[in-house]
């Protein structure tokens, strides 16, 4: 599937104690990994819910600032 057109910004992620750019970058890494893992014919409603759930899962979790590629991969495998 094409890369996500949904992108977090340092302004959209809220207050991360000066780490807003990192938080936005890591949310975008998760979004990009999700989009890379699904085919073009993937259910768009389900995909929209998964994208929404990323913020519920990480939007206020300090783990977002230190998330690794392996953790993102595991997350994507669980939600897809």
PDB file of N, CA and C in Angstrom:
ATOM      1  N   UNK A   1       0.842  -1.166   0.000  1.00  0.00           N
ATOM      2  CA  UNK A   1       0.000   0.000   0.000  1.00  0.00           C
ATOM      3  C   UNK A   1       0.891   1.234   0.000  1.00  0.00           C
ATOM      4  N   UNK A   2       0.359   2.321  -0.499  1.00  0.00           N
ATOM      5  CA  UNK A   2       1.109   3.572  -0.532  1.00  0.00           C
ATOM      6  C   UNK A   2       1.440   4.038   0.879  1.00  0.00           C
ATOM      7  N   UNK A   3       2.507   4.821   1.002  1.00  0.00           N
ATOM      8  CA  UNK A   3       2.841   5.363   2.323  1.00  0.00           C
ATOM      9  C   UNK A   3       1.683   6.195   2.877  1.00  0.00           C
ATOM     10  N   UNK A   4       1.647   6.276   4.164  1.00  0.00           N
ATOM     11  CA  UNK A   4       0.582   6.999   4.841  1.00  0.00           C
ATOM     12  C   UNK A   4       0.592   8.478   4.475  1.00  0.00           C
ATOM     13  N   UNK A   5      -0.584   9.014   4.219  1.00  0.00           N
ATOM     14  CA  UNK A   5      -0.697  10.455   4.032  1.00  0.00           C
ATOM     15  C   UNK A   5      -0.974  11.118   5.379  1.00  0.00           C
ATOM     16  N   UNK A   6      -1.205  10.296   6.393  1.00  0.00           N
ATOM     17  CA  UNK A   6      -1.410  10.786   7.750  1.00  0.00           C
ATOM     18  C   UNK A   6      -0.033  10.962   8.370  1.00  0.00           C
ATOM     19  N   UNK A   7       0.259  12.144   8.803  1.00  0.00           N
ATOM     20  CA  UNK A   7       1.558  12.401   9.415  1.00  0.00           C
ATOM     21  C   UNK A   7       1.368  13.212  10.687  1.00  0.00           C
ATOM     22  N   UNK A   8       1.986  12.750  11.748  1.00  0.00           N
ATOM     23  CA  UNK A   8       2.018  13.508  12.993  1.00  0.00           C
ATOM     24  C   UNK A   8       3.065  14.604  12.861  1.00  0.00           C
ATOM     25  N   UNK A   9       2.838  15.693  13.536  1.00  0.00           N
ATOM     26  CA  UNK A   9       3.805  16.779  13.578  1.00  0.00           C
ATOM     27  C   UNK A   9       4.112  17.105  15.033  1.00  0.00           C
ATOM     28  N   UNK A  10       5.125  17.886  15.238  1.00  0.00           N
ATOM     29  CA  UNK A  10       5.472  18.269  16.606  1.00  0.00           C
ATOM     30  C   UNK A  10       4.343  19.054  17.257  1.00  0.00           C
ATOM     31  N   UNK A  11       3.491  19.663  16.454  1.00  0.00           N
ATOM     32  CA  UNK A  11       2.352  20.416  16.986  1.00  0.00           C
ATOM     33  C   UNK A  11       1.163  19.512  17.283  1.00  0.00           C
ATOM     34  N   UNK A  12       1.038  18.416  16.547  1.00  0.00           N
ATOM     35  CA  UNK A  12      -0.138  17.564  16.709  1.00  0.00           C
ATOM     36  C   UNK A  12       0.004  16.521  17.822  1.00  0.00           C
ATOM     37  N   UNK A  13       1.212  16.286  18.293  1.00  0.00           N
ATOM     38  CA  UNK A  13       1.409  15.240  19.299  1.00  0.00           C
ATOM     39  C   UNK A  13       1.230  15.723  20.734  1.00  0.00           C
ATOM     40  N   UNK A  14       1.125  17.011  20.918  1.00  0.00           N
ATOM     41  CA  UNK A  14       0.968  17.527  22.272  1.00  0.00           C
ATOM     42  C   UNK A  14       2.305  17.725  22.959  1.00  0.00           C
ATOM     43  N   UNK A  15       2.254  17.827  24.280  1.00  0.00           N
ATOM     44  CA  UNK A  15       3.440  18.128  25.073  1.00  0.00           C
ATOM     45  C   UNK A  15       4.213  16.864  25.426  1.00  0.00           C
ATOM     46  N   UNK A  16       5.443  16.804  24.973  1.00  0.00           N
ATOM     47  CA  UNK A  16       6.351  15.689  25.285  1.00  0.00           C
ATOM     48  C   UNK A  16       7.630  16.219  25.925  1.00  0.00           C
ATOM     49  N   UNK A  17       7.493  17.278  26.701  1.00  0.00           N
ATOM     50  CA  UNK A  17       8.622  17.848  27.453  1.00  0.00           C
ATOM     51  C   UNK A  17       9.840  18.124  26.581  1.00  0.00           C
ATOM     52  N   UNK A  18       9.603  18.784  25.464  1.00  0.00           N
ATOM     53  CA  UNK A  18      10.694  19.138  24.563  1.00  0.00           C
ATOM     54  C   UNK A  18      11.050  18.056  23.560  1.00  0.00           C
ATOM     55  N   UNK A  19      10.394  16.923  23.612  1.00  0.00           N
ATOM     56  CA  UNK A  19      10.681  15.804  22.714  1.00  0.00           C
ATOM     57  C   UNK A  19       9.569  15.615  21.671  1.00  0.00           C
ATOM     58  N   UNK A  20       8.858  16.674  21.345  1.00  0.00           N
ATOM     59  CA  UNK A  20       7.740  16.591  20.420  1.00  0.00           C
ATOM     60  C   UNK A  20       8.150  16.102  19.040  1.00  0.00           C
ATOM     61  N   UNK A  21       9.303  16.544  18.547  1.00  0.00           N
ATOM     62  CA  UNK A  21       9.773  16.088  17.229  1.00  0.00           C
ATOM     63  C   UNK A  21      10.018  14.586  17.225  1.00  0.00           C
ATOM     64  N   UNK A  22      10.627  14.074  18.272  1.00  0.00           N
ATOM     65  CA  UNK A  22      10.894  12.639  18.380  1.00  0.00           C
ATOM     66  C   UNK A  22       9.588  11.860  18.485  1.00  0.00           C
ATOM     67  N   UNK A  23       8.662  12.345  19.285  1.00  0.00           N
ATOM     68  CA  UNK A  23       7.361  11.674  19.418  1.00  0.00           C
ATOM     69  C   UNK A  23       6.657  11.622  18.065  1.00  0.00           C
ATOM     70  N   UNK A  24       6.640  12.725  17.343  1.00  0.00           N
ATOM     71  CA  UNK A  24       5.995  12.759  16.022  1.00  0.00           C
ATOM     72  C   UNK A  24       6.705  11.822  15.054  1.00  0.00           C
ATOM     73  N   UNK A  25       8.016  11.844  15.058  1.00  0.00           N
ATOM     74  CA  UNK A  25       8.784  10.975  14.167  1.00  0.00           C
ATOM     75  C   UNK A  25       8.472   9.507  14.436  1.00  0.00           C
ATOM     76  N   UNK A  26       8.387   9.136  15.702  1.00  0.00           N
ATOM     77  CA  UNK A  26       8.145   7.739  16.031  1.00  0.00           C
ATOM     78  C   UNK A  26       6.709   7.313  15.734  1.00  0.00           C
ATOM     79  N   UNK A  27       5.749   8.191  15.945  1.00  0.00           N
ATOM     80  CA  UNK A  27       4.370   7.888  15.531  1.00  0.00           C
ATOM     81  C   UNK A  27       4.347   7.667  14.021  1.00  0.00           C
ATOM     82  N   UNK A  28       5.051   8.515  13.282  1.00  0.00           N
ATOM     83  CA  UNK A  28       5.098   8.369  11.824  1.00  0.00           C
ATOM     84  C   UNK A  28       5.791   7.076  11.401  1.00  0.00           C
ATOM     85  N   UNK A  29       6.793   6.645  12.142  1.00  0.00           N
ATOM     86  CA  UNK A  29       7.437   5.357  11.853  1.00  0.00           C
ATOM     87  C   UNK A  29       6.432   4.217  12.016  1.00  0.00           C
ATOM     88  N   UNK A  30       5.600   4.301  13.034  1.00  0.00           N
ATOM     89  CA  UNK A  30       4.579   3.274  13.238  1.00  0.00           C
ATOM     90  C   UNK A  30       3.567   3.313  12.100  1.00  0.00           C
ATOM     91  N   UNK A  31       3.075   4.498  11.769  1.00  0.00           N
ATOM     92  CA  UNK A  31       2.126   4.621  10.653  1.00  0.00           C
ATOM     93  C   UNK A  31       2.714   4.044   9.369  1.00  0.00           C
ATOM     94  N   UNK A  32       3.949   4.415   9.066  1.00  0.00           N
ATOM     95  CA  UNK A  32       4.590   3.942   7.833  1.00  0.00           C
ATOM     96  C   UNK A  32       4.737   2.423   7.829  1.00  0.00           C
ATOM     97  N   UNK A  33       5.068   1.844   8.972  1.00  0.00           N
ATOM     98  CA  UNK A  33       5.213   0.388   9.061  1.00  0.00           C
ATOM     99  C   UNK A  33       3.874  -0.310   8.842  1.00  0.00           C
ATOM    100  N   UNK A  34       2.817   0.277   9.358  1.00  0.00           N
ATOM    101  CA  UNK A  34       1.482  -0.293   9.150  1.00  0.00           C
ATOM    102  C   UNK A  34       1.131  -0.262   7.674  1.00  0.00           C
ATOM    103  N   UNK A  35       1.305   0.880   7.045  1.00  0.00           N
ATOM    104  CA  UNK A  35       0.978   0.989   5.623  1.00  0.00           C
ATOM    105  C   UNK A  35       1.838   0.066   4.769  1.00  0.00           C
ATOM    106  N   UNK A  36       3.089  -0.129   5.155  1.00  0.00           N
ATOM    107  CA  UNK A  36       3.967  -1.020   4.403  1.00  0.00           C
ATOM    108  C   UNK A  36       3.548  -2.483   4.544  1.00  0.00           C
ATOM    109  N   UNK A  37       2.859  -2.807   5.635  1.00  0.00           N
ATOM    110  CA  UNK A  37       2.503  -4.197   5.908  1.00  0.00           C
ATOM    111  C   UNK A  37       1.189  -4.642   5.284  1.00  0.00           C
ATOM    112  N   UNK A  38       0.409  -3.703   4.784  1.00  0.00           N
ATOM    113  CA  UNK A  38      -0.897  -4.079   4.235  1.00  0.00           C
ATOM    114  C   UNK A  38      -0.901  -3.976   2.710  1.00  0.00           C
ATOM    115  N   UNK A  39      -1.708  -4.812   2.096  1.00  0.00           N
ATOM    116  CA  UNK A  39      -1.865  -4.793   0.649  1.00  0.00           C
ATOM    117  C   UNK A  39      -2.849  -3.707   0.242  1.00  0.00           C
ATOM    118  N   UNK A  40      -2.856  -3.394  -1.045  1.00  0.00           N
ATOM    119  CA  UNK A  40      -3.759  -2.369  -1.566  1.00  0.00           C
ATOM    120  C   UNK A  40      -5.231  -2.709  -1.341  1.00  0.00           C
ATOM    121  N   UNK A  41      -5.544  -3.994  -1.247  1.00  0.00           N
ATOM    122  CA  UNK A  41      -6.939  -4.387  -1.075  1.00  0.00           C
ATOM    123  C   UNK A  41      -7.322  -4.603   0.396  1.00  0.00           C
ATOM    124  N   UNK A  42      -6.473  -4.165   1.311  1.00  0.00           N
ATOM    125  CA  UNK A  42      -6.763  -4.302   2.740  1.00  0.00           C
ATOM    126  C   UNK A  42      -8.009  -3.487   3.078  1.00  0.00           C
ATOM    127  N   UNK A  43      -8.825  -3.987   3.969  1.00  0.00           N
ATOM    128  CA  UNK A  43     -10.066  -3.327   4.384  1.00  0.00           C
ATOM    129  C   UNK A  43      -9.764  -1.919   4.915  1.00  0.00           C
ATOM    130  N   UNK A  44     -10.270  -0.913   4.229  1.00  0.00           N
ATOM    131  CA  UNK A  44      -9.947   0.472   4.593  1.00  0.00           C
ATOM    132  C   UNK A  44     -10.548   0.881   5.938  1.00  0.00           C
ATOM    133  N   UNK A  45     -11.704   0.338   6.284  1.00  0.00           N
ATOM    134  CA  UNK A  45     -12.282   0.647   7.592  1.00  0.00           C
ATOM    135  C   UNK A  45     -11.416   0.082   8.716  1.00  0.00           C
ATOM    136  N   UNK A  46     -10.940  -1.137   8.521  1.00  0.00           N
ATOM    137  CA  UNK A  46     -10.077  -1.754   9.522  1.00  0.00           C
ATOM    138  C   UNK A  46      -8.760  -0.983   9.628  1.00  0.00           C
ATOM    139  N   UNK A  47      -8.208  -0.589   8.485  1.00  0.00           N
ATOM    140  CA  UNK A  47      -6.966   0.182   8.476  1.00  0.00           C
ATOM    141  C   UNK A  47      -7.152   1.508   9.211  1.00  0.00           C
ATOM    142  N   UNK A  48      -8.258   2.178   8.967  1.00  0.00           N
ATOM    143  CA  UNK A  48      -8.532   3.444   9.645  1.00  0.00           C
ATOM    144  C   UNK A  48      -8.603   3.243  11.160  1.00  0.00           C
ATOM    145  N   UNK A  49      -9.208   2.154  11.594  1.00  0.00           N
ATOM    146  CA  UNK A  49      -9.300   1.873  13.025  1.00  0.00           C
ATOM    147  C   UNK A  49      -7.924   1.583  13.610  1.00  0.00           C
ATOM    148  N   UNK A  50      -7.103   0.842  12.876  1.00  0.00           N
ATOM    149  CA  UNK A  50      -5.749   0.535  13.349  1.00  0.00           C
ATOM    150  C   UNK A  50      -4.941   1.823  13.505  1.00  0.00           C
ATOM    151  N   UNK A  51      -5.032   2.706  12.521  1.00  0.00           N
ATOM    152  CA  UNK A  51      -4.312   3.983  12.579  1.00  0.00           C
ATOM    153  C   UNK A  51      -4.802   4.796  13.785  1.00  0.00           C
ATOM    154  N   UNK A  52      -6.105   4.826  13.996  1.00  0.00           N
ATOM    155  CA  UNK A  52      -6.664   5.527  15.148  1.00  0.00           C
ATOM    156  C   UNK A  52      -6.134   4.931  16.449  1.00  0.00           C
ATOM    157  N   UNK A  53      -6.067   3.624  16.511  1.00  0.00           N
ATOM    158  CA  UNK A  53      -5.629   2.933  17.725  1.00  0.00           C
ATOM    159  C   UNK A  53      -4.161   3.187  18.059  1.00  0.00           C
ATOM    160  N   UNK A  54      -3.353   3.528  17.071  1.00  0.00           N
ATOM    161  CA  UNK A  54      -1.940   3.836  17.341  1.00  0.00           C
ATOM    162  C   UNK A  54      -1.862   4.953  18.371  1.00  0.00           C
ATOM    163  N   UNK A  55      -2.650   5.979  18.190  1.00  0.00           N
ATOM    164  CA  UNK A  55      -2.603   7.099  19.130  1.00  0.00           C
ATOM    165  C   UNK A  55      -3.109   6.663  20.507  1.00  0.00           C
ATOM    166  N   UNK A  56      -4.161   5.833  20.530  1.00  0.00           N
ATOM    167  CA  UNK A  56      -4.651   5.320  21.810  1.00  0.00           C
ATOM    168  C   UNK A  56      -3.579   4.493  22.514  1.00  0.00           C
ATOM    169  N   UNK A  57      -2.822   3.735  21.748  1.00  0.00           N
ATOM    170  CA  UNK A  57      -1.804   2.850  22.319  1.00  0.00           C
ATOM    171  C   UNK A  57      -0.528   3.584  22.732  1.00  0.00           C
ATOM    172  N   UNK A  58      -0.151   4.626  22.003  1.00  0.00           N
ATOM    173  CA  UNK A  58       1.137   5.281  22.251  1.00  0.00           C
ATOM    174  C   UNK A  58       1.069   6.771  22.527  1.00  0.00           C
ATOM    175  N   UNK A  59      -0.070   7.398  22.343  1.00  0.00           N
ATOM    176  CA  UNK A  59      -0.172   8.854  22.437  1.00  0.00           C
ATOM    177  C   UNK A  59       0.210   9.464  23.766  1.00  0.00           C
ATOM    178  N   UNK A  60       0.150   8.682  24.823  1.00  0.00           N
ATOM    179  CA  UNK A  60       0.555   9.210  26.123  1.00  0.00           C
ATOM    180  C   UNK A  60       1.525   8.269  26.837  1.00  0.00           C
ATOM    181  N   UNK A  61       2.129   7.384  26.073  1.00  0.00           N
ATOM    182  CA  UNK A  61       3.051   6.401  26.643  1.00  0.00           C
ATOM    183  C   UNK A  61       4.491   6.838  26.376  1.00  0.00           C
ATOM    184  N   UNK A  62       5.235   7.048  27.445  1.00  0.00           N
ATOM    185  CA  UNK A  62       6.625   7.475  27.294  1.00  0.00           C
ATOM    186  C   UNK A  62       7.459   6.497  26.480  1.00  0.00           C
ATOM    187  N   UNK A  63       7.015   5.264  26.345  1.00  0.00           N
ATOM    188  CA  UNK A  63       7.705   4.262  25.536  1.00  0.00           C
ATOM    189  C   UNK A  63       7.843   4.737  24.086  1.00  0.00           C
ATOM    190  N   UNK A  64       6.936   5.603  23.663  1.00  0.00           N
ATOM    191  CA  UNK A  64       7.000   6.127  22.294  1.00  0.00           C
ATOM    192  C   UNK A  64       8.355   6.763  22.001  1.00  0.00           C
ATOM    193  N   UNK A  65       8.945   7.374  22.991  1.00  0.00           N
ATOM    194  CA  UNK A  65      10.210   8.082  22.775  1.00  0.00           C
ATOM    195  C   UNK A  65      11.394   7.148  22.564  1.00  0.00           C
ATOM    196  N   UNK A  66      11.254   5.888  22.971  1.00  0.00           N
ATOM    197  CA  UNK A  66      12.374   4.947  22.869  1.00  0.00           C
ATOM    198  C   UNK A  66      12.024   3.704  22.066  1.00  0.00           C
ATOM    199  N   UNK A  67      10.909   3.724  21.370  1.00  0.00           N
ATOM    200  CA  UNK A  67      10.460   2.539  20.638  1.00  0.00           C
ATOM    201  C   UNK A  67      11.490   2.140  19.577  1.00  0.00           C
ATOM    202  N   UNK A  68      11.717   0.846  19.468  1.00  0.00           N
ATOM    203  CA  UNK A  68      12.694   0.327  18.508  1.00  0.00           C
ATOM    204  C   UNK A  68      11.990  -0.204  17.261  1.00  0.00           C
ATOM    205  N   UNK A  69      12.774  -0.431  16.226  1.00  0.00           N
ATOM    206  CA  UNK A  69      12.220  -1.021  15.005  1.00  0.00           C
ATOM    207  C   UNK A  69      11.606  -2.386  15.292  1.00  0.00           C
ATOM    208  N   UNK A  70      12.252  -3.190  16.129  1.00  0.00           N
ATOM    209  CA  UNK A  70      11.711  -4.507  16.470  1.00  0.00           C
ATOM    210  C   UNK A  70      10.386  -4.386  17.199  1.00  0.00           C
ATOM    211  N   UNK A  71      10.261  -3.422  18.079  1.00  0.00           N
ATOM    212  CA  UNK A  71       9.000  -3.212  18.797  1.00  0.00           C
ATOM    213  C   UNK A  71       7.898  -2.746  17.849  1.00  0.00           C
ATOM    214  N   UNK A  72       8.253  -1.899  16.916  1.00  0.00           N
ATOM    215  CA  UNK A  72       7.277  -1.457  15.913  1.00  0.00           C
ATOM    216  C   UNK A  72       6.833  -2.650  15.077  1.00  0.00           C
ATOM    217  N   UNK A  73       7.777  -3.466  14.655  1.00  0.00           N
ATOM    218  CA  UNK A  73       7.456  -4.648  13.860  1.00  0.00           C
ATOM    219  C   UNK A  73       6.508  -5.580  14.627  1.00  0.00           C
ATOM    220  N   UNK A  74       6.788  -5.800  15.885  1.00  0.00           N
ATOM    221  CA  UNK A  74       5.925  -6.648  16.709  1.00  0.00           C
ATOM    222  C   UNK A  74       4.546  -6.051  16.877  1.00  0.00           C
ATOM    223  N   UNK A  75       4.471  -4.763  17.060  1.00  0.00           N
ATOM    224  CA  UNK A  75       3.183  -4.078  17.187  1.00  0.00           C
ATOM    225  C   UNK A  75       2.369  -4.239  15.910  1.00  0.00           C
ATOM    226  N   UNK A  76       3.014  -4.001  14.778  1.00  0.00           N
ATOM    227  CA  UNK A  76       2.331  -4.107  13.493  1.00  0.00           C
ATOM    228  C   UNK A  76       1.823  -5.525  13.274  1.00  0.00           C
ATOM    229  N   UNK A  77       2.629  -6.509  13.591  1.00  0.00           N
ATOM    230  CA  UNK A  77       2.198  -7.907  13.444  1.00  0.00           C
ATOM    231  C   UNK A  77       0.975  -8.202  14.298  1.00  0.00           C
ATOM    232  N   UNK A  78       0.909  -7.621  15.493  1.00  0.00           N
ATOM    233  CA  UNK A  78      -0.232  -7.848  16.373  1.00  0.00           C
ATOM    234  C   UNK A  78      -1.507  -7.192  15.869  1.00  0.00           C
ATOM    235  N   UNK A  79      -1.385  -6.003  15.290  1.00  0.00           N
ATOM    236  CA  UNK A  79      -2.602  -5.252  14.942  1.00  0.00           C
ATOM    237  C   UNK A  79      -3.118  -5.529  13.529  1.00  0.00           C
ATOM    238  N   UNK A  80      -2.273  -6.033  12.660  1.00  0.00           N
ATOM    239  CA  UNK A  80      -2.706  -6.283  11.269  1.00  0.00           C
ATOM    240  C   UNK A  80      -3.462  -7.593  11.182  1.00  0.00           C
TER     241      UNK A  80
END
